[in-house]
Amino acid sequence: MKYQVSQQSAAEVQAACIVVTIDQSGKLSDAAKLIDEASNGFLTQRFEEGDIKGKSGETLLLPAVSGIAAKRVLLVGTGKEAPKATSAIKILNAIANATLKREGEVALAISELASDELPESWWAEQAAIAFTGNSYKFTETKPQPEDAPKQADSVSWIGSDVSAALLKGAAIGEGMNFAKELGNMPPNICTPTWLAEQAIALTADSSLETTILDQEKLAEMGAGAFYSVAKGSSEPGKIIVMQYKGAENADEAPHMVLGKGITFDTGGISLKPGAKMDEMKYDMCGAASVFGTVKALLALKPKINVLAMVTSAENMPAGNASKPGDVVTSLSGKTIEILNTDAEGRLVLCDALTYGIDNYKPASVVDIATLTGACMAALGNVNSGLFTQDEDMAEQLQSAAAYSQDKVWRLPLEDDYQELLDSNFADMANIGGPLAGATTAACFLSRFTEGTPWAHLDIAGTAWNGGAAKGATGRPVALLVNYLLNK
């Protein structure tokens, strides 16, 4: 889908559909007034007759109106007050859903919605994300219909030159779609080896270098925490290292993003209940978000260095799988008593943190993981959990989250929680008991990041939707891309 800027008026633009707005009091935007005047008050009549009430996100698709060039008019409600960020995204998604199946050009005459808080460039960026994201549909393992569904060819923004914002939004949208596709792929296809192949395919872009560390090599290196998880599966585990080199100084310290990529999580010997276990294919959505972020960076080409890592394995209950009570030695040399094999994400992540920090000396580290049900219970599917003791990191991630509306909520990471990980038989246990589960998981990871600015995002509640709407969300790609671009 192409995105472009148009200087034509709403009445002149030759599009398959022109989008204009009306608020809940019946006030038309200036663009809508042009169409209303050209059509002898047709839009005003629609409000007066109750066809549309102007509620936020409400849409009314109208046929060709005399006096204008567009073939259709989409009248969109904006509510009682100037839209805030949350309602703005609701409006944009409503527009995308109402117009995407129209072939040809969709013209957006909505620049008047811009404000000091939400400038025109923000609206344009979010519009591109909405259109790109709403065009996604998983079809890889479903029979294709004989007739492909219709889809808009292009989206035109009527207003200021916001080309850069449209490009950024399209790149983020494509990155989110890539993350959704990886997350939605069934686990018999999406294995650690398959994920490594996706990384290698991305190296067609010369600004990306990829290294694959296989399970046996990692075991030889002493990555005993990672190996304790991977060894229980017939699918070999891997750590995938992607280096995006965009900075003018090739030696500039990279910013590291690390994604948990458990392509299927049975819980291991600490077996999960059978209900909804199919959704454990989404336990690699942290990895998917890193892939999506790389995809967006390759499109945008920012002048930064990024170390994008994925630690991938299956967690299976085989005869050689780890058992509760086992003690393993991590790549850092620290020993870990495994009390619950379903707390495997932190085991694969800790060795990847050690490897990335020791070998690449990153300027900062963010890890992203579907790590704990405790975080999901606390925050639901609205906010991802943010953990860090670095105030600069917290501010940067919260700022990127507020801008992108890829929301986070900061949860405690105080030293007082560390003692919950005490073990009689190792340097630490891999769980901290029934209380503060999301925090003790973050405490565990923090022990492998000493001396490096680090933050942890627990996306267990935000990475996918269940039920009838089951599917990966593509979060937190938008947050990560904005965070890295702000660097």
Tab-separated table of C-alpha atoms in Angstrom:
chain	number	residue	atom	x	y	z
A	1	MET	CA	0.000	0.000	0.000
A	2	LYS	CA	1.323	3.423	-0.982
A	3	TYR	CA	1.133	6.507	1.236
A	4	GLN	CA	1.338	10.005	-0.204
A	5	VAL	CA	0.512	13.646	0.456
A	6	SER	CA	-2.047	15.556	-1.612
A	7	GLN	CA	-2.539	19.294	-1.847
A	8	GLN	CA	-5.972	19.027	-3.473
A	9	SER	CA	-9.095	20.044	-1.622
A	10	ALA	CA	-11.574	17.497	-0.320
A	11	ALA	CA	-13.986	18.361	-3.121
A	12	GLU	CA	-11.344	18.071	-5.868
A	13	VAL	CA	-9.442	14.911	-4.987
A	14	GLN	CA	-10.238	12.037	-7.349
A	15	ALA	CA	-10.353	9.137	-4.918
A	16	ALA	CA	-12.382	6.003	-4.386
A	17	CYS	CA	-13.298	7.440	-0.987
A	18	ILE	CA	-12.795	10.767	0.777
A	19	VAL	CA	-12.818	10.772	4.596
A	20	VAL	CA	-14.158	13.793	6.497
A	21	THR	CA	-15.351	14.324	10.073
A	22	ILE	CA	-18.285	15.489	12.170
A	23	ASP	CA	-18.464	15.937	15.927
A	24	GLN	CA	-21.281	14.987	18.276
A	25	SER	CA	-22.841	18.440	18.119
A	26	GLY	CA	-23.189	18.144	14.343
A	27	LYS	CA	-20.290	20.464	13.552
A	28	LEU	CA	-18.634	19.525	10.268
A	29	SER	CA	-14.909	19.883	9.682
A	30	ASP	CA	-13.889	22.474	7.080
A	31	ALA	CA	-13.257	19.666	4.563
A	32	ALA	CA	-16.700	18.227	5.280
A	33	LYS	CA	-18.249	21.686	4.847
A	34	LEU	CA	-16.818	21.894	1.307
A	35	ILE	CA	-18.536	18.644	0.431
A	36	ASP	CA	-21.724	19.705	2.203
A	37	GLU	CA	-21.851	22.966	0.266
A	38	ALA	CA	-21.146	21.221	-3.039
A	39	SER	CA	-23.959	18.723	-2.348
A	40	ASN	CA	-26.609	21.189	-1.139
A	41	GLY	CA	-26.345	20.189	2.517
A	42	PHE	CA	-26.343	16.411	2.041
A	43	LEU	CA	-24.001	15.760	4.986
A	44	THR	CA	-25.924	18.079	7.301
A	45	GLN	CA	-29.118	16.208	6.398
A	46	ARG	CA	-27.529	12.903	7.401
A	47	PHE	CA	-26.923	14.261	10.896
A	48	GLU	CA	-30.330	15.899	11.183
A	49	GLU	CA	-32.073	12.684	10.159
A	50	GLY	CA	-30.086	10.610	12.671
A	51	ASP	CA	-28.046	8.570	10.187
A	52	ILE	CA	-24.948	9.496	12.173
A	53	LYS	CA	-24.695	10.977	15.670
A	54	GLY	CA	-21.031	11.989	15.562
A	55	LYS	CA	-19.931	9.601	18.323
A	56	SER	CA	-16.206	8.886	18.475
A	57	GLY	CA	-15.311	6.262	15.882
A	58	GLU	CA	-18.807	6.106	14.372
A	59	THR	CA	-18.749	5.894	10.556
A	60	LEU	CA	-21.241	6.405	7.753
A	61	LEU	CA	-20.249	5.436	4.206
A	62	LEU	CA	-22.129	7.454	1.614
A	63	PRO	CA	-22.467	6.993	-2.148
A	64	ALA	CA	-21.204	9.466	-4.696
A	65	VAL	CA	-22.193	13.018	-3.810
A	66	SER	CA	-22.858	15.537	-6.564
A	67	GLY	CA	-20.331	18.323	-6.870
A	68	ILE	CA	-17.245	16.393	-5.725
A	69	ALA	CA	-14.726	14.189	-7.517
A	70	ALA	CA	-14.521	11.274	-5.033
A	71	LYS	CA	-16.731	8.236	-5.624
A	72	ARG	CA	-17.632	7.770	-1.960
A	73	VAL	CA	-17.653	9.832	1.221
A	74	LEU	CA	-16.889	8.380	4.643
A	75	LEU	CA	-18.273	10.598	7.396
A	76	VAL	CA	-16.564	9.858	10.712
A	77	GLY	CA	-17.630	10.903	14.191
A	78	THR	CA	-15.092	12.487	16.544
A	79	GLY	CA	-17.142	12.705	19.759
A	80	LYS	CA	-17.921	15.570	22.079
A	81	GLU	CA	-14.398	16.941	22.565
A	82	ALA	CA	-11.116	17.147	20.681
A	83	PRO	CA	-9.807	13.563	20.515
A	84	LYS	CA	-7.148	12.391	22.956
A	85	ALA	CA	-4.595	9.780	21.898
A	86	THR	CA	-6.682	6.731	22.825
A	87	SER	CA	-9.830	7.948	21.062
A	88	ALA	CA	-7.758	9.175	18.106
A	89	ILE	CA	-6.434	5.676	17.459
A	90	LYS	CA	-9.971	4.311	17.802
A	91	ILE	CA	-11.100	6.797	15.129
A	92	LEU	CA	-8.245	5.894	12.790
A	93	ASN	CA	-8.893	2.165	13.130
A	94	ALA	CA	-12.564	2.756	12.397
A	95	ILE	CA	-11.605	4.680	9.244
A	96	ALA	CA	-9.222	1.944	8.125
A	97	ASN	CA	-11.769	-0.822	8.702
A	98	ALA	CA	-14.482	1.084	6.827
A	99	THR	CA	-12.380	1.907	3.757
A	100	LEU	CA	-9.732	-0.791	3.289
A	101	LYS	CA	-11.943	-2.974	1.090
A	102	ARG	CA	-12.401	-0.126	-1.401
A	103	GLU	CA	-10.141	-0.461	-4.427
A	104	GLY	CA	-8.290	2.659	-5.493
A	105	GLU	CA	-7.271	5.636	-3.394
A	106	VAL	CA	-8.490	6.562	0.075
A	107	ALA	CA	-8.062	10.285	0.783
A	108	LEU	CA	-7.895	11.438	4.402
A	109	ALA	CA	-9.104	15.008	4.936
A	110	ILE	CA	-8.706	14.860	8.718
A	111	SER	CA	-5.748	17.167	9.363
A	112	GLU	CA	-8.022	19.545	11.303
A	113	LEU	CA	-8.026	17.017	14.141
A	114	ALA	CA	-4.400	17.933	14.857
A	115	SER	CA	-3.590	19.809	18.059
A	116	ASP	CA	-0.555	20.909	20.044
A	117	GLU	CA	-0.804	17.638	21.970
A	118	LEU	CA	-1.349	15.497	18.850
A	119	PRO	CA	0.281	17.271	15.886
A	120	GLU	CA	-0.502	16.547	12.267
A	121	SER	CA	2.596	14.358	11.879
A	122	TRP	CA	1.371	12.159	14.759
A	123	TRP	CA	-2.027	11.724	13.119
A	124	ALA	CA	-0.409	10.850	9.798
A	125	GLU	CA	1.955	8.334	11.395
A	126	GLN	CA	-0.856	6.665	13.324
A	127	ALA	CA	-3.047	6.621	10.210
A	128	ALA	CA	-0.363	4.707	8.312
A	129	ILE	CA	-0.025	2.255	11.204
A	130	ALA	CA	-3.805	1.765	11.306
A	131	PHE	CA	-4.157	1.158	7.570
A	132	THR	CA	-1.134	-1.142	7.385
A	133	GLY	CA	-2.109	-3.035	10.523
A	134	ASN	CA	-5.743	-3.496	9.573
A	135	SER	CA	-4.731	-4.870	6.189
A	136	TYR	CA	-3.081	-7.873	7.895
A	137	LYS	CA	-4.787	-11.259	7.750
A	138	PHE	CA	-3.226	-14.617	8.550
A	139	THR	CA	-3.617	-16.939	5.558
A	140	GLU	CA	-0.524	-19.156	5.648
A	141	THR	CA	-2.316	-22.286	6.793
A	142	LYS	CA	-5.859	-21.457	5.594
A	143	PRO	CA	-7.239	-22.302	2.140
A	144	GLN	CA	-7.129	-19.255	-0.090
A	145	PRO	CA	-10.463	-17.933	-1.450
A	146	GLU	CA	-10.801	-18.069	-5.217
A	147	ASP	CA	-11.251	-14.318	-5.385
A	148	ALA	CA	-8.747	-12.298	-3.377
A	149	PRO	CA	-10.454	-9.622	-1.246
A	150	LYS	CA	-10.386	-6.075	-2.544
A	151	GLN	CA	-8.023	-3.654	-0.889
A	152	ALA	CA	-7.184	0.026	-1.159
A	153	ASP	CA	-4.216	0.743	-3.425
A	154	SER	CA	-3.068	3.939	-1.748
A	155	VAL	CA	-3.784	6.360	1.069
A	156	SER	CA	-3.449	10.105	0.519
A	157	TRP	CA	-3.077	12.623	3.314
A	158	ILE	CA	-4.675	15.972	2.477
A	159	GLY	CA	-2.745	18.631	4.357
A	160	SER	CA	0.837	19.486	5.231
A	161	ASP	CA	3.837	17.569	3.914
A	162	VAL	CA	3.934	14.705	6.416
A	163	SER	CA	5.733	12.278	4.116
A	164	ALA	CA	8.294	11.314	6.761
A	165	ALA	CA	5.545	10.533	9.271
A	166	LEU	CA	3.689	8.389	6.731
A	167	LEU	CA	6.908	6.504	5.945
A	168	LYS	CA	7.579	5.918	9.643
A	169	GLY	CA	4.027	4.754	10.292
A	170	ALA	CA	4.090	2.383	7.329
A	171	ALA	CA	7.407	0.904	8.509
A	172	ILE	CA	6.073	0.387	12.040
A	173	GLY	CA	2.875	-1.131	10.643
A	174	GLU	CA	4.828	-3.565	8.474
A	175	GLY	CA	7.017	-4.437	11.459
A	176	MET	CA	3.926	-5.146	13.547
A	177	ASN	CA	2.456	-7.266	10.770
A	178	PHE	CA	5.686	-9.274	10.577
A	179	ALA	CA	5.553	-9.826	14.343
A	180	LYS	CA	1.908	-10.912	14.059
A	181	GLU	CA	2.738	-13.357	11.277
A	182	LEU	CA	5.557	-14.965	13.255
A	183	GLY	CA	3.428	-15.129	16.398
A	184	ASN	CA	0.426	-16.634	14.625
A	185	MET	CA	2.436	-19.316	12.832
A	186	PRO	CA	1.676	-22.788	14.232
A	187	PRO	CA	4.448	-24.271	16.369
A	188	ASN	CA	5.035	-27.219	14.061
A	189	ILE	CA	6.215	-24.642	11.498
A	190	CYS	CA	7.574	-21.917	13.756
A	191	THR	CA	10.490	-23.759	15.355
A	192	PRO	CA	13.805	-22.268	16.504
A	193	THR	CA	15.343	-23.389	13.198
A	194	TRP	CA	12.561	-21.704	11.219
A	195	LEU	CA	13.032	-18.482	13.182
A	196	ALA	CA	16.749	-18.585	12.381
A	197	GLU	CA	15.840	-18.877	8.691
A	198	GLN	CA	13.700	-15.733	8.981
A	199	ALA	CA	16.686	-13.875	10.422
A	200	ILE	CA	18.958	-15.071	7.628
A	201	ALA	CA	16.381	-13.923	5.055
A	202	LEU	CA	16.488	-10.408	6.516
A	203	THR	CA	20.227	-10.208	5.783
A	204	ALA	CA	19.385	-9.570	2.153
A	205	ASP	CA	19.688	-6.001	3.431
A	206	SER	CA	23.402	-5.248	3.664
A	207	SER	CA	23.016	-3.194	6.846
A	208	LEU	CA	22.181	-6.363	8.806
A	209	GLU	CA	24.546	-9.126	9.887
A	210	THR	CA	23.257	-12.317	11.460
A	211	THR	CA	24.970	-14.989	13.559
A	212	ILE	CA	23.263	-18.199	14.685
A	213	LEU	CA	24.498	-19.963	17.828
A	214	ASP	CA	23.184	-23.521	17.957
A	215	GLN	CA	22.337	-25.534	21.027
A	216	GLU	CA	25.448	-27.699	21.084
A	217	LYS	CA	27.781	-24.720	20.712
A	218	LEU	CA	25.969	-22.930	23.521
A	219	ALA	CA	26.332	-25.994	25.744
A	220	GLU	CA	30.078	-26.091	24.996
A	221	MET	CA	30.309	-22.385	25.890
A	222	GLY	CA	28.757	-23.065	29.286
A	223	ALA	CA	25.249	-21.702	28.679
A	224	GLY	CA	23.785	-24.260	31.064
A	225	ALA	CA	20.615	-22.296	31.842
A	226	PHE	CA	19.662	-22.092	28.161
A	227	TYR	CA	20.622	-25.724	27.579
A	228	SER	CA	18.531	-26.898	30.534
A	229	VAL	CA	15.425	-25.734	28.649
A	230	ALA	CA	16.405	-26.602	25.083
A	231	LYS	CA	17.634	-30.152	25.744
A	232	GLY	CA	14.129	-31.537	26.409
A	233	SER	CA	13.032	-31.019	22.788
A	234	SER	CA	13.924	-32.778	19.556
A	235	GLU	CA	13.948	-29.291	17.985
A	236	PRO	CA	17.398	-27.780	18.673
A	237	GLY	CA	17.434	-24.418	20.412
A	238	LYS	CA	19.279	-21.384	19.061
A	239	ILE	CA	20.364	-17.893	19.984
A	240	ILE	CA	19.954	-15.582	16.997
A	241	VAL	CA	22.114	-12.461	16.855
A	242	MET	CA	21.192	-9.712	14.364
A	243	GLN	CA	23.406	-6.627	14.159
A	244	TYR	CA	21.930	-3.542	12.503
A	245	LYS	CA	24.758	-1.130	11.731
A	246	GLY	CA	23.453	2.299	10.837
A	247	ALA	CA	25.641	4.648	12.869
A	248	GLU	CA	28.307	6.681	11.085
A	249	ASN	CA	30.783	5.268	13.593
A	250	ALA	CA	30.693	1.500	13.082
A	251	ASP	CA	32.246	1.004	16.535
A	252	GLU	CA	29.565	2.997	18.358
A	253	ALA	CA	28.098	0.891	21.187
A	254	PRO	CA	24.803	-0.681	20.075
A	255	HIS	CA	21.487	-0.563	21.855
A	256	MET	CA	20.456	-4.134	22.565
A	257	VAL	CA	16.935	-5.559	22.334
A	258	LEU	CA	16.471	-9.182	23.370
A	259	GLY	CA	13.336	-11.238	22.762
A	260	LYS	CA	12.206	-14.453	24.420
A	261	GLY	CA	11.455	-16.991	21.689
A	262	ILE	CA	9.973	-20.102	23.286
A	263	THR	CA	8.204	-21.420	20.184
A	264	PHE	CA	6.049	-23.728	22.293
A	265	ASP	CA	5.802	-23.938	26.066
A	266	THR	CA	4.282	-27.049	27.622
A	267	GLY	CA	5.704	-26.035	30.981
A	268	GLY	CA	8.139	-28.936	30.790
A	269	ILE	CA	7.956	-31.425	33.670
A	270	SER	CA	5.925	-28.778	35.545
A	271	LEU	CA	3.259	-29.363	32.907
A	272	LYS	CA	0.675	-26.680	32.183
A	273	PRO	CA	-3.069	-27.430	32.200
A	274	GLY	CA	-4.402	-28.547	28.823
A	275	ALA	CA	-6.973	-25.755	28.477
A	276	LYS	CA	-5.707	-23.037	26.139
A	277	MET	CA	-2.300	-24.697	25.861
A	278	ASP	CA	-2.506	-24.036	22.107
A	279	GLU	CA	-1.920	-20.366	22.960
A	280	MET	CA	1.545	-21.254	24.216
A	281	LYS	CA	2.730	-20.899	20.625
A	282	TYR	CA	2.612	-17.191	21.503
A	283	ASP	CA	5.404	-17.637	24.050
A	284	MET	CA	7.772	-16.440	21.326
A	285	CYS	CA	6.079	-13.064	20.885
A	286	GLY	CA	8.985	-11.259	22.562
A	287	ALA	CA	11.186	-12.659	19.813
A	288	ALA	CA	8.540	-11.733	17.220
A	289	SER	CA	8.581	-8.130	18.425
A	290	VAL	CA	12.366	-8.013	17.984
A	291	PHE	CA	12.010	-9.333	14.437
A	292	GLY	CA	9.310	-6.737	13.743
A	293	THR	CA	11.521	-3.987	15.117
A	294	VAL	CA	14.395	-5.060	12.868
A	295	LYS	CA	12.015	-5.068	9.889
A	296	ALA	CA	11.026	-1.464	10.643
A	297	LEU	CA	14.633	-0.356	11.166
A	298	LEU	CA	15.652	-1.795	7.802
A	299	ALA	CA	12.936	0.308	6.159
A	300	LEU	CA	13.770	3.515	8.046
A	301	LYS	CA	17.588	3.240	8.120
A	302	PRO	CA	18.203	5.277	11.312
A	303	LYS	CA	21.790	6.259	12.122
A	304	ILE	CA	22.187	4.010	15.164
A	305	ASN	CA	23.645	0.600	15.909
A	306	VAL	CA	21.244	-2.009	17.255
A	307	LEU	CA	21.995	-5.471	18.574
A	308	ALA	CA	18.809	-7.508	18.129
A	309	MET	CA	18.902	-10.899	19.804
A	310	VAL	CA	16.425	-13.761	20.001
A	311	THR	CA	16.818	-16.705	22.335
A	312	SER	CA	14.713	-19.557	21.014
A	313	ALA	CA	13.830	-23.059	22.182
A	314	GLU	CA	10.907	-25.377	22.874
A	315	ASN	CA	10.024	-26.273	26.468
A	316	MET	CA	9.027	-29.947	26.365
A	317	PRO	CA	8.537	-32.718	29.002
A	318	ALA	CA	10.890	-35.327	27.538
A	319	GLY	CA	12.804	-37.985	29.426
A	320	ASN	CA	15.948	-35.857	29.344
A	321	ALA	CA	14.140	-32.621	30.280
A	322	SER	CA	15.141	-30.657	33.363
A	323	LYS	CA	13.419	-31.595	36.627
A	324	PRO	CA	12.381	-29.514	39.622
A	325	GLY	CA	15.344	-29.657	41.953
A	326	ASP	CA	18.007	-29.668	39.242
A	327	VAL	CA	20.880	-27.197	39.635
A	328	VAL	CA	22.448	-25.738	36.495
A	329	THR	CA	25.330	-23.364	35.842
A	330	SER	CA	24.588	-20.310	33.699
A	331	LEU	CA	26.943	-18.734	31.181
A	332	SER	CA	27.803	-16.130	33.820
A	333	GLY	CA	28.998	-18.878	36.171
A	334	LYS	CA	26.117	-18.319	38.595
A	335	THR	CA	24.245	-21.457	39.640
A	336	ILE	CA	20.456	-21.769	39.507
A	337	GLU	CA	18.171	-24.194	41.328
A	338	ILE	CA	15.248	-25.021	39.046
A	339	LEU	CA	12.168	-25.178	41.266
A	340	ASN	CA	9.678	-24.930	38.416
A	341	THR	CA	10.429	-25.868	34.816
A	342	ASP	CA	7.584	-23.619	33.662
A	343	ALA	CA	9.719	-20.629	34.661
A	344	GLU	CA	11.903	-21.331	31.633
A	345	GLY	CA	11.859	-17.935	29.945
A	346	ARG	CA	14.202	-16.371	32.457
A	347	LEU	CA	16.583	-19.326	32.027
A	348	VAL	CA	17.009	-18.815	28.288
A	349	LEU	CA	17.117	-15.043	28.674
A	350	CYS	CA	19.785	-14.928	31.371
A	351	ASP	CA	22.396	-16.673	29.213
A	352	ALA	CA	21.514	-14.464	26.234
A	353	LEU	CA	21.908	-11.369	28.421
A	354	THR	CA	25.348	-12.541	29.520
A	355	TYR	CA	26.393	-13.356	25.957
A	356	GLY	CA	25.176	-10.047	24.510
A	357	ILE	CA	26.610	-7.853	27.253
A	358	ASP	CA	29.985	-9.619	27.423
A	359	ASN	CA	30.576	-9.803	23.677
A	360	TYR	CA	29.043	-6.568	22.348
A	361	LYS	CA	29.236	-4.118	25.303
A	362	PRO	CA	25.853	-2.513	24.531
A	363	ALA	CA	25.032	1.031	25.636
A	364	SER	CA	21.645	-0.178	26.891
A	365	VAL	CA	19.579	-3.361	27.026
A	366	VAL	CA	15.830	-3.950	26.826
A	367	ASP	CA	14.521	-7.499	27.058
A	368	ILE	CA	11.000	-8.342	25.960
A	369	ALA	CA	9.236	-11.488	27.097
A	370	THR	CA	5.874	-13.138	27.633
A	371	LEU	CA	7.293	-13.943	31.029
A	372	THR	CA	4.689	-14.239	33.788
A	373	GLY	CA	1.022	-14.893	34.326
A	374	ALA	CA	1.418	-12.646	37.367
A	375	CYS	CA	1.952	-9.622	35.119
A	376	MET	CA	-1.074	-10.583	33.038
A	377	ALA	CA	-3.167	-10.842	36.214
A	378	ALA	CA	-1.963	-7.413	37.365
A	379	LEU	CA	-2.244	-5.411	34.146
A	380	GLY	CA	-4.537	-7.374	31.836
A	381	ASN	CA	-4.129	-6.752	28.107
A	382	VAL	CA	-3.821	-2.951	28.273
A	383	ASN	CA	-0.360	-2.254	29.667
A	384	SER	CA	2.880	-4.188	29.366
A	385	GLY	CA	4.851	-4.380	32.604
A	386	LEU	CA	7.968	-2.187	32.758
A	387	PHE	CA	10.743	-3.015	35.206
A	388	THR	CA	13.964	-1.060	35.635
A	389	GLN	CA	16.007	0.693	38.306
A	390	ASP	CA	17.502	3.040	35.711
A	391	GLU	CA	15.483	6.268	35.760
A	392	ASP	CA	16.715	7.389	32.320
A	393	MET	CA	15.638	4.070	30.797
A	394	ALA	CA	12.264	4.326	32.522
A	395	GLU	CA	11.701	7.852	31.210
A	396	GLN	CA	12.722	6.940	27.661
A	397	LEU	CA	10.513	3.867	27.491
A	398	GLN	CA	7.535	5.577	29.113
A	399	SER	CA	7.879	8.516	26.716
A	400	ALA	CA	7.994	6.182	23.694
A	401	ALA	CA	5.011	4.259	25.067
A	402	ALA	CA	2.947	7.428	25.570
A	403	TYR	CA	3.750	8.678	22.063
A	404	SER	CA	3.007	5.371	20.355
A	405	GLN	CA	0.098	4.453	22.667
A	406	ASP	CA	1.807	1.072	23.071
A	407	LYS	CA	1.206	1.373	26.791
A	408	VAL	CA	3.394	0.311	29.717
A	409	TRP	CA	3.000	0.500	33.486
A	410	ARG	CA	6.025	0.604	35.728
A	411	LEU	CA	6.080	-2.098	38.396
A	412	PRO	CA	8.422	-2.340	41.410
A	413	LEU	CA	11.941	-3.722	41.165
A	414	GLU	CA	13.215	-3.005	44.661
A	415	ASP	CA	16.142	-4.857	46.180
A	416	ASP	CA	13.892	-6.056	49.006
A	417	TYR	CA	12.337	-8.563	46.596
A	418	GLN	CA	15.668	-10.199	45.739
A	419	GLU	CA	15.735	-12.360	48.879
A	420	LEU	CA	12.681	-14.251	47.598
A	421	LEU	CA	15.066	-15.934	45.122
A	422	ASP	CA	17.330	-17.311	47.852
A	423	SER	CA	18.234	-20.995	47.522
A	424	ASN	CA	19.899	-23.448	49.916
A	425	PHE	CA	21.551	-25.244	47.004
A	426	ALA	CA	22.521	-22.621	44.411
A	427	ASP	CA	23.243	-18.928	43.966
A	428	MET	CA	19.544	-18.414	43.288
A	429	ALA	CA	16.270	-20.207	42.575
A	430	ASN	CA	14.429	-19.680	39.309
A	431	ILE	CA	11.192	-18.694	41.056
A	432	GLY	CA	10.449	-16.644	44.144
A	433	GLY	CA	7.298	-18.264	45.458
A	434	PRO	CA	3.617	-17.364	45.009
A	435	LEU	CA	3.909	-13.625	45.667
A	436	ALA	CA	5.123	-10.788	43.395
A	437	GLY	CA	5.822	-13.233	40.558
A	438	ALA	CA	6.384	-10.611	37.857
A	439	THR	CA	8.776	-8.677	40.074
A	440	THR	CA	10.807	-11.696	41.199
A	441	ALA	CA	11.158	-12.749	37.536
A	442	ALA	CA	12.555	-9.300	36.779
A	443	CYS	CA	14.795	-9.521	39.857
A	444	PHE	CA	16.199	-12.785	38.503
A	445	LEU	CA	17.063	-11.190	35.146
A	446	SER	CA	18.553	-8.124	36.807
A	447	ARG	CA	21.289	-10.319	38.293
A	448	PHE	CA	22.708	-10.845	34.795
A	449	THR	CA	22.803	-7.163	33.759
A	450	GLU	CA	24.955	-5.546	36.450
A	451	GLY	CA	26.730	-2.431	35.192
A	452	THR	CA	24.600	-2.023	32.053
A	453	PRO	CA	21.519	0.231	31.737
A	454	TRP	CA	18.722	-2.338	31.493
A	455	ALA	CA	14.940	-2.600	31.404
A	456	HIS	CA	12.568	-5.541	31.176
A	457	LEU	CA	9.181	-5.552	29.422
A	458	ASP	CA	6.764	-8.292	30.468
A	459	ILE	CA	4.290	-8.585	27.585
A	460	ALA	CA	2.414	-11.693	28.767
A	461	GLY	CA	-0.900	-9.835	28.699
A	462	THR	CA	-0.401	-7.665	25.619
A	463	ALA	CA	1.305	-9.881	23.024
A	464	TRP	CA	-1.808	-11.718	21.876
A	465	ASN	CA	-5.577	-11.846	22.181
A	466	GLY	CA	-7.452	-15.010	23.082
A	467	GLY	CA	-10.962	-16.259	22.406
A	468	ALA	CA	-12.788	-15.475	19.175
A	469	ALA	CA	-10.266	-12.706	18.396
A	470	LYS	CA	-7.284	-15.027	18.951
A	471	GLY	CA	-4.166	-13.676	17.319
A	472	ALA	CA	-0.887	-11.893	17.899
A	473	THR	CA	-1.103	-8.120	18.409
A	474	GLY	CA	2.325	-7.058	17.132
A	475	ARG	CA	3.073	-5.295	20.423
A	476	PRO	CA	5.422	-3.790	21.502
A	477	VAL	CA	6.989	-3.100	18.079
A	478	ALA	CA	5.708	0.490	17.989
A	479	LEU	CA	7.135	1.163	21.439
A	480	LEU	CA	10.537	-0.367	20.607
A	481	VAL	CA	10.891	1.448	17.283
A	482	ASN	CA	10.077	4.824	18.833
A	483	TYR	CA	12.420	4.134	21.741
A	484	LEU	CA	15.299	3.285	19.396
A	485	LEU	CA	14.638	6.171	16.988
A	486	ASN	CA	14.744	8.561	19.945
A	487	LYS	CA	18.293	7.390	20.553
